Coordinates of C-alpha atoms and ligand atoms in Angstrom, one line a residue:
M536 CA 17.6 -7.7 47.4
M537 CA 16.1 -7.1 51.1
P538 CA 17.8 -8.9 54.1
V539 CA 15.0 -11.0 55.5
L540 CA 16.9 -13.0 58.8
D541 CA 20.6 -12.3 58.8
S542 CA 22.5 -13.9 61.4
D543 CA 26.0 -16.4 61.4
S544 CA 24.9 -19.4 60.0
L545 CA 21.6 -18.9 58.2
E546 CA 20.6 -15.2 55.8
V547 CA 17.8 -14.8 54.0
L548 CA 17.2 -12.4 51.2
A549 CA 13.8 -11.0 49.6
F550 CA 13.3 -9.4 46.3
R551 CA 10.7 -8.3 43.8
L552 CA 10.7 -10.2 40.2
D553 CA 8.3 -8.2 37.8
A554 CA 11.2 -5.9 37.4
E555 CA 11.8 -4.0 33.9
P556 CA 12.4 -6.2 31.0
E557 CA 15.5 -4.4 30.5
A558 CA 16.5 -5.3 34.0
I559 CA 15.7 -8.7 33.4
R560 CA 18.0 -9.3 30.6
A561 CA 20.6 -7.9 32.4
I562 CA 19.9 -9.9 36.0
G563 CA 19.3 -13.6 33.3
D564 CA 22.2 -12.6 31.3
C565 CA 24.3 -15.1 33.0
L566 CA 22.0 -18.3 32.5
S567 CA 23.2 -21.2 31.2
E568 CA 22.1 -22.7 28.4
D569 CA 20.2 -25.4 29.8
E570 CA 18.5 -23.0 32.3
F571 CA 17.5 -20.5 29.0
R572 CA 16.0 -23.8 27.3
R573 CA 14.1 -24.5 30.5
A574 CA 12.6 -20.7 30.6
E575 CA 12.1 -21.1 27.1
V576 CA 9.5 -23.9 27.5
L577 CA 7.9 -21.4 30.0
R578 CA 3.6 -20.6 28.6
L579 CA 3.3 -17.4 30.5
E580 CA 5.8 -14.1 29.8
R581 CA 5.4 -13.7 33.3
D582 CA 6.3 -17.1 34.0
R583 CA 9.7 -16.6 31.8
R584 CA 10.5 -12.9 33.5
R585 CA 10.2 -14.1 37.3
F586 CA 12.2 -17.8 36.1
V587 CA 14.8 -16.0 34.7
A588 CA 14.5 -13.1 37.5
T589 CA 15.0 -15.2 40.5
R590 CA 17.8 -17.5 38.2
G591 CA 19.7 -14.4 37.9
Q592 CA 19.5 -13.1 40.8
L593 CA 20.7 -16.9 42.6
R594 CA 23.2 -17.2 40.2
H595 CA 24.8 -13.2 41.1
L596 CA 24.3 -14.3 45.0
L597 CA 26.5 -17.4 44.7
A598 CA 29.3 -16.0 43.2
S599 CA 29.4 -12.7 45.2
R600 CA 30.1 -15.6 48.1
L601 CA 32.1 -18.0 46.1
G602 CA 34.9 -15.3 44.4
V603 CA 33.3 -16.3 41.3
L604 CA 31.5 -14.8 37.8
P605 CA 28.2 -15.7 38.0
S606 CA 28.2 -16.8 34.7
D607 CA 31.1 -19.4 36.2
V608 CA 28.5 -21.0 39.0
E609 CA 28.3 -24.5 38.5
L610 CA 24.6 -26.5 40.1
E611 CA 23.4 -29.8 39.9
Y612 CA 20.5 -31.3 41.0
G613 CA 19.3 -33.5 43.3
R614 CA 17.1 -37.4 42.6
V615 CA 14.1 -34.8 42.4
G616 CA 15.3 -31.8 41.5
K617 CA 16.9 -30.1 44.7
P618 CA 19.3 -28.0 43.0
C619 CA 23.1 -27.7 44.7
L620 CA 26.2 -25.9 44.2
S621 CA 27.9 -28.4 41.7
R622 CA 32.1 -30.3 43.2
R623 CA 33.9 -27.6 40.6
M624 CA 32.9 -25.4 42.9
P625 CA 35.4 -24.0 46.0
D626 CA 33.3 -23.8 49.1
Q627 CA 31.1 -26.5 49.2
S628 CA 29.8 -25.6 52.7
L629 CA 27.6 -23.5 51.2
R630 CA 23.8 -24.3 51.4
F631 CA 20.9 -22.5 49.8
S632 CA 17.5 -22.7 48.9
V633 CA 15.3 -20.7 46.7
S634 CA 11.0 -20.4 46.7
R635 CA 9.3 -18.1 44.6
S636 CA 5.1 -16.3 44.9
E637 CA 4.0 -14.8 42.5
D638 CA 6.0 -11.4 42.2
V639 CA 8.7 -12.1 45.4
A640 CA 11.0 -14.8 45.7
V641 CA 13.3 -15.2 48.4
I642 CA 17.1 -16.9 48.8
A643 CA 18.0 -18.6 52.4
L644 CA 21.8 -19.7 52.5
S645 CA 23.3 -21.1 55.1
K646 CA 26.8 -22.6 56.3
A647 CA 27.8 -26.5 56.3
R648 CA 23.7 -27.0 57.4
E649 CA 21.3 -27.8 55.3
V650 CA 18.5 -25.0 54.4
G651 CA 15.2 -25.2 52.9
V652 CA 12.8 -22.3 52.7
D653 CA 8.6 -21.8 51.6
I654 CA 6.7 -19.0 50.7
E655 CA 2.8 -18.5 49.7
A656 CA 0.9 -15.0 49.1
V657 CA -2.3 -14.8 51.8
R658 CA -4.8 -14.6 49.5
P659 CA -7.8 -16.9 49.8
V660 CA -7.4 -21.1 49.0
P661 CA -10.5 -22.9 48.5
E662 CA -8.7 -26.3 49.5
T663 CA -7.7 -25.4 52.9
D664 CA -9.4 -28.5 54.8
D665 CA -9.1 -31.1 52.1
I666 CA -4.6 -30.5 51.9
A667 CA -4.9 -29.8 55.7
A668 CA -6.7 -33.1 56.2
L669 CA -4.5 -34.8 53.5
C670 CA -0.8 -33.3 54.4
F671 CA -0.7 -32.3 57.9
S672 CA 0.4 -34.4 61.1
A673 CA -2.2 -35.5 63.3
P674 CA -1.4 -33.6 65.8
E675 CA -1.3 -30.2 63.3
Y676 CA -3.8 -30.8 61.8
E677 CA -5.8 -30.9 65.4
S678 CA -3.9 -27.8 65.9
Y679 CA -5.5 -26.2 62.2
R680 CA -9.2 -27.4 63.5
N681 CA -9.0 -25.4 66.8
L682 CA -8.1 -21.8 64.7
R683 CA -10.6 -19.4 64.4
P684 CA -12.5 -19.2 61.0
E685 CA -10.5 -16.4 60.3
E686 CA -7.6 -17.3 61.4
R687 CA -7.2 -20.8 59.3
L688 CA -5.9 -19.2 56.1
E689 CA -2.7 -18.1 58.0
G690 CA -2.2 -20.6 60.1
F691 CA -2.6 -23.2 56.8
L692 CA 0.0 -21.5 55.2
R693 CA 2.1 -20.9 57.7
S694 CA 2.2 -24.8 58.3
W695 CA 1.6 -25.0 55.2
T696 CA 5.4 -23.5 54.0
R697 CA 7.0 -25.4 57.0
L698 CA 5.7 -28.8 55.1
E699 CA 7.5 -26.8 51.8
A700 CA 10.7 -26.0 53.4
I701 CA 11.4 -28.8 55.5
S702 CA 11.1 -31.5 52.7
K703 CA 12.9 -28.8 50.3
A704 CA 16.0 -28.9 52.6
F705 CA 15.7 -32.7 52.3
G706 CA 15.4 -32.4 48.6
C707 CA 12.7 -35.5 48.9
G708 CA 9.7 -33.1 47.7
L709 CA 6.5 -33.1 49.6
G710 CA 6.2 -36.1 48.0
G711 CA 8.5 -37.5 50.6
P712 CA 8.9 -40.3 52.2
F713 CA 10.8 -37.3 54.5
P714 CA 14.2 -39.1 55.1
S715 CA 14.9 -37.9 59.2
N716 CA 12.9 -37.0 61.9
E717 CA 11.2 -33.4 61.6
R718 CA 12.4 -32.6 65.0
D719 CA 15.7 -31.9 63.6
F720 CA 15.4 -29.0 61.9
T721 CA 15.5 -25.4 63.6
V722 CA 12.2 -23.6 62.1
I723 CA 11.5 -20.1 62.3
T724 CA 8.8 -18.0 60.3
F725 CA 9.1 -15.0 58.5
V726 CA 7.0 -12.3 56.7
P727 CA 8.7 -11.3 53.1
K728 CA 6.8 -9.0 52.5
P729 CA 3.1 -8.0 53.4
A730 CA 0.7 -10.3 52.6
Y731 CA 2.9 -13.2 52.7
I732 CA 4.1 -16.2 54.5
G733 CA 7.6 -17.5 54.5
T734 CA 9.3 -20.4 56.6
V735 CA 12.7 -21.4 56.8
V736 CA 14.6 -24.6 58.2
V737 CA 18.1 -25.0 59.3
R738 CA 18.9 -28.9 60.4
N739 CA 20.7 -28.5 63.8
Ligands
COA1379 C1 10.2 -29.3 44.7 C2 8.7 -28.6 45.5 C3 8.7 -28.4 46.7 C4 8.8 -26.5 44.9 O1 7.6 -26.0 46.1 P1 6.8 -24.9 45.6 O2 6.6 -24.0 46.3 O3 6.2 -24.9 43.3 O4 8.1 -24.0 44.2 P2 9.2 -22.9 45.3 O5 9.4 -22.1 43.9 O6 8.8 -22.7 46.4 O7 10.0 -23.9 44.9 C5 10.1 -23.7 43.4 C6 11.9 -23.8 44.0 O8 12.6 -25.1 44.2 C7 14.0 -25.2 44.4 N1 13.9 -27.1 44.1 C8 13.2 -28.0 43.0 N2 13.2 -29.3 43.7 C9 13.8 -29.6 45.0 C10 13.8 -30.3 45.9 N3 13.5 -32.0 45.4 N4 14.0 -30.3 47.2 C11 14.4 -28.9 47.1 N5 14.1 -27.7 45.7 C12 13.9 -28.4 45.2 C13 14.1 -24.9 43.2 O9 15.1 -24.1 43.4 C14 13.4 -24.2 42.4 O10 12.8 -23.2 42.0 P3 13.6 -23.4 40.3 O11 12.2 -23.2 39.8 O12 13.7 -22.1 39.4 O13 14.0 -24.2 39.9 C15 7.5 -29.0 45.0 O14 7.2 -28.5 43.6 C16 8.3 -30.6 45.3 O15 7.8 -31.2 46.1 N6 8.6 -31.1 43.8 C17 9.5 -32.7 43.9 C18 8.7 -33.4 43.0 C19 7.9 -34.1 44.0 O16 7.7 -34.5 44.9 N7 6.6 -34.2 43.1 C20 5.6 -34.9 43.7 C21 4.1 -33.9 44.2 S1 3.3 -34.4 44.9

């Protein structure tokens, strides 16, 4: 895992997902039965591999911070799927968020502050204008429209990952509504790997 951001209260680590089958089996060995079942129903072998690699890395990272075995990490899920540590885990202040895009994943960890992360590979998205019109706030849409054509894709992905990261911190999903003001968050844009864009947000 490669550190992308590292401060006292916020860490972001990035890793590649398309490892050798042996490495994926080893890292995924600690998954729960539920997680194996989730992997099994994914249609594409590539998606199964990427899910197992991400979940395995998440369990190893959380386990190292909690002082337990990766297979003993217990997760719970919010109303629309936000994972968090179960109340039985020793450190209740540890917060995390996960994102993957193509063959890269990131995990953000924070102490006591709600955190959300999202990454996207920079590749052409044909519907950017429509999505921006539908999902961005009026000022954000205005800034997007003012970008030069060659800046639009990256500008779109910066705003999009910010929106996704905030929705993940809230745990409400993109459907919202956001329960409090976006200004309650510190927003940091980062590059997990060349040709990717990421945003991490932590509650102030
Ligand atoms: C959760 C959501 C933000 C995922 O975004 P994405 O860009 O497709 O995928 P990412 O790889 O970045 O993130 C996936 C990870 O986010 C986490 N996650 C899932 N639901 C979450 C939620 N409600 N809040 C925070 N994090 C969530 C999980 O760790 C998941 O990893 P997993 O699939 O390995 O379990 C998005 O699908 C969503 O909003 N879902 C909620 C349901 C919803 O609102 N549906 C209506 C959509 S308009």
